[in-house]
Amino acid sequence: MAFVAVRVLSLFVLSTAAVVTVIGAAKNPTCGSPTIGEPLLLLDRDLLQFALNLEHTECDFFLFGALGRGLDSVAPELAMGGPPPIGARKANLDATTKLIIEEFAYQEVGHLRAIKSTVGGFPRPQLDLSAHNFANIMDNALGYHLNPPFDPYVDTLNYLLASYAIPYMGLVAYVGANPNTNGFVAKRLLAGLLAVEAGQDAIIRAILYQRKDELVAPYNITVAEFTVRISELRNRLAMCGMKDEGLLVPRELGAEARMSTNILSANKDSLGYKRTPAEVLRVVYGTGSEHVPGGFLPKGGDGKIARAFLASL
């Protein structure tokens, strides 16, 4: 009996010690992620700085659309003295969309801060966010001049269609950059940026999908058709196959070849498409050439990668 009592007491002491250890661990948890390899490599820096061209475009488009004022008003230190965007203005948004776009805008401010504080950066490049630029994009997408010219700021639907043309490029650029980044600092930053860019694109596409059969006034063209044409234009400009899809696709291109709805654009395995910096510039410039600036970046992008393409003309 004495042996049994001692045995029970020993088990009690051991179990109590285990509980104390668990409680102690809970009070002092390990929250950091393992760090493998180098923190930051030169190519990592170049790829993340390249993304600033897209992040600046999104940031001022969303800030002006929601608030009627841009980065120079909200976080002027991040503009670093770069010129104000051309033609940006407040959009005539419904109350819900205004809140969504305002949140997106502040998220983009955070992205600029995260990138510049991690890898450094450059002044905001010259941006063209004018109605005229968006009208050219829509004319090129549809293959003829819209009358009246498309104006992204005139109402909620037009602004959402214009927004469809922007965050997706950041998404595919980050997917494309991922296999070429090696340092754990760069990978951590890229993953966080990609998550939010993908979320923004998904929200825009989901809202537009709810209105897919609606005619965009006064053009007698459905929302879905606009998205298909914009995606087709980006594929043509990038010249590297189909990596962009509208809200409706042939069934064989849908998820598991079973759907024609296409709220998220993805490949046959439902993985996000990727684009190289050259492809991205061909689309963002609107010229089909990474060497010829235009479109959203009329004087070209900045950073080592974009400048190298401009210098190699």
Tab-separated table of C-alpha atoms in Angstrom:
chain	number	residue	atom	x	y	z
A	1	MET	CA	0.000	0.000	0.000
A	2	ALA	CA	2.886	2.324	0.861
A	3	PHE	CA	4.386	1.684	-2.604
A	4	VAL	CA	1.053	2.463	-4.296
A	5	ALA	CA	0.705	5.675	-2.318
A	6	VAL	CA	4.209	6.804	-3.258
A	7	ARG	CA	3.545	5.921	-6.912
A	8	VAL	CA	0.309	7.944	-6.973
A	9	LEU	CA	2.029	10.871	-5.276
A	10	SER	CA	4.860	10.764	-7.851
A	11	LEU	CA	2.410	10.782	-10.743
A	12	PHE	CA	0.574	13.696	-9.180
A	13	VAL	CA	3.793	15.672	-8.790
A	14	LEU	CA	4.830	14.941	-12.386
A	15	SER	CA	1.450	15.874	-13.800
A	16	THR	CA	1.379	19.047	-11.729
A	17	ALA	CA	4.831	19.959	-13.014
A	18	ALA	CA	3.648	19.386	-16.587
A	19	VAL	CA	0.649	21.649	-16.045
A	20	VAL	CA	2.901	24.342	-14.579
A	21	THR	CA	5.214	24.019	-17.605
A	22	VAL	CA	2.283	24.415	-20.007
A	23	ILE	CA	0.982	27.419	-18.089
A	24	GLY	CA	4.447	28.917	-18.099
A	25	ALA	CA	4.727	28.391	-21.840
A	26	ALA	CA	1.337	29.998	-22.358
A	27	LYS	CA	2.516	33.055	-20.438
A	28	ASN	CA	5.652	33.279	-22.570
A	29	PRO	CA	4.634	31.912	-25.984
A	30	THR	CA	6.952	31.771	-28.956
A	31	CYS	CA	5.421	34.016	-31.605
A	32	GLY	CA	8.223	34.570	-34.094
A	33	SER	CA	8.501	32.634	-37.336
A	34	PRO	CA	11.629	30.637	-38.136
A	35	THR	CA	14.147	32.516	-40.239
A	36	ILE	CA	15.786	30.450	-42.948
A	37	GLY	CA	18.565	31.726	-45.178
A	38	GLU	CA	19.536	35.338	-45.846
A	39	PRO	CA	17.251	38.178	-44.704
A	40	LEU	CA	17.342	40.234	-47.914
A	41	LEU	CA	19.127	39.863	-51.252
A	42	LEU	CA	19.759	42.471	-53.946
A	43	LEU	CA	17.230	40.989	-56.381
A	44	ASP	CA	14.659	40.934	-53.570
A	45	ARG	CA	15.151	44.665	-53.139
A	46	ASP	CA	14.780	45.350	-56.857
A	47	LEU	CA	11.584	43.278	-57.186
A	48	LEU	CA	9.919	44.870	-54.178
A	49	GLN	CA	10.896	48.365	-55.263
A	50	PHE	CA	9.463	47.643	-58.707
A	51	ALA	CA	6.118	47.012	-57.000
A	52	LEU	CA	6.088	50.623	-55.786
A	53	ASN	CA	5.063	51.698	-59.293
A	54	LEU	CA	1.831	49.735	-58.926
A	55	GLU	CA	1.302	50.549	-55.255
A	56	HIS	CA	1.594	54.290	-55.934
A	57	THR	CA	-0.917	54.000	-58.768
A	58	GLU	CA	-3.440	52.181	-56.593
A	59	CYS	CA	-2.860	54.402	-53.589
A	60	ASP	CA	-3.611	57.734	-55.249
A	61	PHE	CA	-6.445	56.310	-57.359
A	62	PHE	CA	-8.210	55.007	-54.265
A	63	LEU	CA	-7.418	58.023	-52.080
A	64	PHE	CA	-8.720	60.517	-54.609
A	65	GLY	CA	-11.686	58.325	-55.499
A	66	ALA	CA	-12.861	58.078	-51.901
A	67	LEU	CA	-11.618	61.327	-50.352
A	68	GLY	CA	-10.885	63.737	-53.180
A	69	ARG	CA	-7.297	64.131	-51.956
A	70	GLY	CA	-4.186	62.037	-52.385
A	71	LEU	CA	-0.990	60.833	-50.783
A	72	ASP	CA	0.363	64.379	-50.419
A	73	SER	CA	-2.458	65.045	-47.981
A	74	VAL	CA	-2.547	61.718	-46.124
A	75	ALA	CA	1.137	60.715	-45.898
A	76	PRO	CA	3.269	63.240	-47.810
A	77	GLU	CA	6.553	61.709	-46.636
A	78	LEU	CA	5.784	58.595	-48.681
A	79	ALA	CA	5.405	60.626	-51.894
A	80	MET	CA	9.025	61.715	-51.352
A	81	GLY	CA	8.501	64.835	-53.443
A	82	GLY	CA	7.159	63.023	-56.495
A	83	PRO	CA	4.787	64.980	-58.777
A	84	PRO	CA	1.048	64.932	-58.057
A	85	PRO	CA	-1.019	62.575	-60.230
A	86	ILE	CA	-2.594	63.915	-63.379
A	87	GLY	CA	-6.372	64.148	-63.478
A	88	ALA	CA	-7.243	62.297	-60.257
A	89	ARG	CA	-10.435	63.423	-58.560
A	90	LYS	CA	-13.160	62.370	-56.153
A	91	ALA	CA	-15.594	59.797	-57.526
A	92	ASN	CA	-19.364	59.940	-57.138
A	93	LEU	CA	-19.594	56.761	-55.031
A	94	ASP	CA	-22.451	55.308	-53.020
A	95	ALA	CA	-21.879	55.234	-49.257
A	96	THR	CA	-20.874	51.552	-49.001
A	97	THR	CA	-18.480	51.621	-51.942
A	98	LYS	CA	-16.940	54.825	-50.631
A	99	LEU	CA	-16.053	53.077	-47.365
A	100	ILE	CA	-14.622	50.056	-49.193
A	101	ILE	CA	-12.446	52.227	-51.448
A	102	GLU	CA	-11.331	54.369	-48.518
A	103	GLU	CA	-10.200	51.224	-46.689
A	104	PHE	CA	-8.347	50.072	-49.807
A	105	ALA	CA	-6.699	53.496	-49.994
A	106	TYR	CA	-5.350	53.357	-46.454
A	107	GLN	CA	-4.180	49.799	-47.058
A	108	GLU	CA	-2.137	51.056	-50.004
A	109	VAL	CA	-0.604	53.744	-47.792
A	110	GLY	CA	0.456	50.934	-45.477
A	111	HIS	CA	1.918	48.987	-48.398
A	112	LEU	CA	4.025	51.960	-49.468
A	113	ARG	CA	5.282	52.416	-45.927
A	114	ALA	CA	6.065	48.714	-45.515
A	115	ILE	CA	8.017	48.484	-48.768
A	116	LYS	CA	9.930	51.747	-48.373
A	117	SER	CA	10.834	51.098	-44.750
A	118	THR	CA	12.061	47.590	-45.622
A	119	VAL	CA	13.916	47.995	-48.923
A	120	GLY	CA	13.945	51.722	-49.537
A	121	GLY	CA	12.208	53.398	-52.400
A	122	PHE	CA	11.943	56.311	-54.792
A	123	PRO	CA	9.675	59.343	-55.192
A	124	ARG	CA	6.212	58.720	-56.557
A	125	PRO	CA	6.499	58.533	-60.344
A	126	GLN	CA	4.337	60.674	-62.582
A	127	LEU	CA	0.899	59.043	-62.656
A	128	ASP	CA	-1.915	59.622	-65.134
A	129	LEU	CA	-5.204	58.898	-63.397
A	130	SER	CA	-7.248	61.150	-65.650
A	131	ALA	CA	-10.599	60.291	-67.128
A	132	HIS	CA	-8.918	60.661	-70.525
A	133	ASN	CA	-6.456	57.859	-69.754
A	134	PHE	CA	-9.215	55.527	-68.568
A	135	ALA	CA	-11.279	56.415	-71.636
A	136	ASN	CA	-8.363	55.341	-73.843
A	137	ILE	CA	-8.107	52.043	-71.950
A	138	MET	CA	-11.792	51.284	-72.399
A	139	ASP	CA	-11.734	52.313	-76.063
A	140	ASN	CA	-8.784	49.989	-76.670
A	141	ALA	CA	-10.513	47.194	-74.784
A	142	LEU	CA	-13.731	47.476	-76.776
A	143	GLY	CA	-12.126	48.258	-80.115
A	144	TYR	CA	-13.962	51.525	-80.779
A	145	HIS	CA	-14.479	54.967	-79.251
A	146	LEU	CA	-17.149	55.120	-76.604
A	147	ASN	CA	-19.505	58.081	-76.813
A	148	PRO	CA	-19.492	59.817	-74.403
A	149	PRO	CA	-15.938	58.900	-73.362
A	150	PHE	CA	-15.721	56.568	-70.379
A	151	ASP	CA	-15.318	58.486	-67.103
A	152	PRO	CA	-14.276	56.440	-64.039
A	153	TYR	CA	-15.315	59.147	-61.600
A	154	VAL	CA	-18.879	59.728	-62.776
A	155	ASP	CA	-20.561	57.007	-60.681
A	156	THR	CA	-20.006	53.883	-58.594
A	157	LEU	CA	-20.255	51.371	-61.423
A	158	ASN	CA	-17.765	53.174	-63.654
A	159	TYR	CA	-15.358	53.524	-60.757
A	160	LEU	CA	-15.559	49.820	-59.958
A	161	LEU	CA	-14.913	48.944	-63.606
A	162	ALA	CA	-11.890	51.251	-63.555
A	163	SER	CA	-10.756	49.613	-60.318
A	164	TYR	CA	-11.007	46.230	-62.026
A	165	ALA	CA	-8.150	47.416	-64.235
A	166	ILE	CA	-5.686	48.128	-61.393
A	167	PRO	CA	-5.240	45.819	-58.325
A	168	TYR	CA	-5.142	42.644	-60.409
A	169	MET	CA	-1.849	43.769	-61.935
A	170	GLY	CA	-0.310	43.958	-58.473
A	171	LEU	CA	-1.615	40.498	-57.680
A	172	VAL	CA	-0.077	38.793	-60.726
A	173	ALA	CA	3.156	40.763	-60.277
A	174	TYR	CA	3.544	39.480	-56.713
A	175	VAL	CA	2.790	35.902	-57.750
A	176	GLY	CA	5.422	36.280	-60.452
A	177	ALA	CA	7.972	37.766	-58.051
A	178	ASN	CA	7.516	35.082	-55.412
A	179	PRO	CA	9.781	32.346	-56.877
A	180	ASN	CA	12.508	34.930	-57.525
A	181	THR	CA	12.701	36.271	-53.969
A	182	ASN	CA	15.023	34.396	-51.650
A	183	GLY	CA	15.493	36.295	-48.418
A	184	PHE	CA	13.049	35.594	-45.602
A	185	VAL	CA	12.400	39.320	-45.047
A	186	ALA	CA	11.376	39.740	-48.691
A	187	LYS	CA	9.218	36.602	-48.707
A	188	ARG	CA	7.411	37.665	-45.543
A	189	LEU	CA	6.717	41.131	-46.952
A	190	LEU	CA	5.671	39.807	-50.353
A	191	ALA	CA	3.260	37.287	-48.831
A	192	GLY	CA	1.577	40.006	-46.791
A	193	LEU	CA	1.264	42.314	-49.790
A	194	LEU	CA	-0.092	39.543	-52.013
A	195	ALA	CA	-2.734	38.559	-49.466
A	196	VAL	CA	-4.246	42.035	-49.355
A	197	GLU	CA	-3.956	42.700	-53.110
A	198	ALA	CA	-5.741	39.418	-53.796
A	199	GLY	CA	-8.430	40.361	-51.302
A	200	GLN	CA	-8.996	43.739	-52.912
A	201	ASP	CA	-9.269	42.192	-56.360
A	202	ALA	CA	-11.682	39.548	-55.092
A	203	ILE	CA	-13.949	42.139	-53.495
A	204	ILE	CA	-14.057	44.271	-56.628
A	205	ARG	CA	-14.800	41.245	-58.800
A	206	ALA	CA	-17.477	39.948	-56.400
A	207	ILE	CA	-19.313	43.283	-56.375
A	208	LEU	CA	-19.144	43.504	-60.148
A	209	TYR	CA	-20.317	39.906	-60.480
A	210	GLN	CA	-23.496	40.786	-58.589
A	211	ARG	CA	-24.134	43.355	-61.329
A	212	LYS	CA	-22.767	41.296	-64.226
A	213	ASP	CA	-25.930	41.498	-66.337
A	214	GLU	CA	-26.469	45.199	-65.752
A	215	LEU	CA	-25.988	47.496	-68.730
A	216	VAL	CA	-23.359	50.181	-68.247
A	217	ALA	CA	-25.055	53.440	-69.203
A	218	PRO	CA	-25.165	54.764	-71.800
A	219	TYR	CA	-23.187	52.159	-73.745
A	220	ASN	CA	-25.603	49.224	-73.811
A	221	ILE	CA	-22.741	46.900	-72.793
A	222	THR	CA	-23.026	44.614	-69.770
A	223	VAL	CA	-20.697	44.727	-66.803
A	224	ALA	CA	-19.540	41.185	-67.579
A	225	GLU	CA	-18.673	42.124	-71.166
A	226	PHE	CA	-16.639	45.103	-69.963
A	227	THR	CA	-14.584	42.831	-67.697
A	228	VAL	CA	-14.016	40.273	-70.440
A	229	ARG	CA	-12.814	42.960	-72.843
A	230	ILE	CA	-10.498	44.547	-70.248
A	231	SER	CA	-8.963	41.157	-69.482
A	232	GLU	CA	-8.536	40.383	-73.177
A	233	LEU	CA	-6.795	43.751	-73.660
A	234	ARG	CA	-4.338	43.001	-70.877
A	235	ASN	CA	-3.586	39.603	-72.374
A	236	ARG	CA	-2.925	41.211	-75.759
A	237	LEU	CA	-0.677	43.900	-74.329
A	238	ALA	CA	1.329	41.478	-72.163
A	239	MET	CA	1.800	39.102	-75.142
A	240	CYS	CA	2.441	36.018	-73.004
A	241	GLY	CA	-0.736	33.991	-73.341
A	242	MET	CA	-3.896	34.039	-71.292
A	243	LYS	CA	-3.275	35.096	-67.707
A	244	ASP	CA	-6.341	37.242	-67.231
A	245	GLU	CA	-10.038	36.364	-67.337
A	246	GLY	CA	-13.287	38.262	-67.049
A	247	LEU	CA	-16.252	37.489	-64.811
A	248	LEU	CA	-17.613	34.923	-67.247
A	249	VAL	CA	-15.574	32.295	-69.113
A	250	PRO	CA	-16.266	29.273	-71.304
A	251	ARG	CA	-17.041	26.321	-69.079
A	252	GLU	CA	-13.774	24.560	-69.943
A	253	LEU	CA	-11.852	27.505	-68.441
A	254	GLY	CA	-13.839	27.630	-65.216
A	255	ALA	CA	-12.997	25.951	-61.910
A	256	GLU	CA	-12.394	22.254	-62.616
A	257	ALA	CA	-13.936	22.858	-66.062
A	258	ARG	CA	-17.349	22.857	-64.373
A	259	MET	CA	-18.181	26.559	-64.047
A	260	SER	CA	-18.766	29.499	-66.337
A	261	THR	CA	-18.823	31.941	-63.441
A	262	ASN	CA	-15.375	33.335	-62.784
A	263	ILE	CA	-15.422	35.516	-59.685
A	264	LEU	CA	-11.722	34.766	-59.181
A	265	SER	CA	-9.344	34.675	-62.120
A	266	ALA	CA	-7.139	31.574	-61.899
A	267	ASN	CA	-5.558	28.847	-64.024
A	268	LYS	CA	-6.799	25.284	-64.607
A	269	ASP	CA	-5.675	24.263	-61.119
A	270	SER	CA	-7.268	27.384	-59.585
A	271	LEU	CA	-3.869	28.924	-58.885
A	272	GLY	CA	-3.285	32.623	-59.393
A	273	TYR	CA	-1.678	33.688	-62.652
A	274	LYS	CA	1.790	35.257	-62.599
A	275	ARG	CA	3.414	37.957	-64.677
A	276	THR	CA	6.985	39.174	-65.048
A	277	PRO	CA	7.929	42.854	-64.596
A	278	ALA	CA	8.193	43.187	-68.394
A	279	GLU	CA	4.645	41.883	-68.860
A	280	VAL	CA	3.335	44.183	-66.143
A	281	LEU	CA	4.938	47.237	-67.731
A	282	ARG	CA	3.546	46.377	-71.173
A	283	VAL	CA	0.062	46.468	-69.648
A	284	VAL	CA	0.461	49.415	-67.272
A	285	TYR	CA	2.097	51.530	-69.996
A	286	GLY	CA	-0.692	50.497	-72.370
A	287	THR	CA	1.823	50.348	-75.208
A	288	GLY	CA	2.546	46.635	-75.356
A	289	SER	CA	6.240	47.418	-74.798
A	290	GLU	CA	8.183	47.581	-71.544
A	291	HIS	CA	10.488	50.058	-73.297
A	292	VAL	CA	7.796	52.597	-74.266
A	293	PRO	CA	6.082	54.423	-71.391
A	294	GLY	CA	2.518	55.652	-71.402
A	295	GLY	CA	-0.813	54.891	-69.797
A	296	PHE	CA	-0.716	55.095	-66.019
A	297	LEU	CA	3.023	55.913	-66.074
A	298	PRO	CA	3.457	58.455	-68.885
A	299	LYS	CA	7.125	59.079	-68.027
A	300	GLY	CA	7.844	55.451	-67.226
A	301	GLY	CA	8.252	53.536	-64.020
A	302	ASP	CA	11.046	53.975	-61.520
A	303	GLY	CA	13.377	51.573	-59.738
A	304	LYS	CA	16.250	49.555	-61.177
A	305	ILE	CA	14.087	47.105	-63.157
A	306	ALA	CA	11.814	49.647	-64.842
A	307	ARG	CA	14.697	52.032	-65.573
A	308	ALA	CA	16.712	49.229	-67.149
A	309	PHE	CA	13.924	48.594	-69.672
A	310	LEU	CA	13.689	52.296	-70.491
A	311	ALA	CA	17.453	52.562	-70.931
A	312	SER	CA	17.580	49.606	-73.322
A	313	LEU	CA	15.459	51.269	-75.994
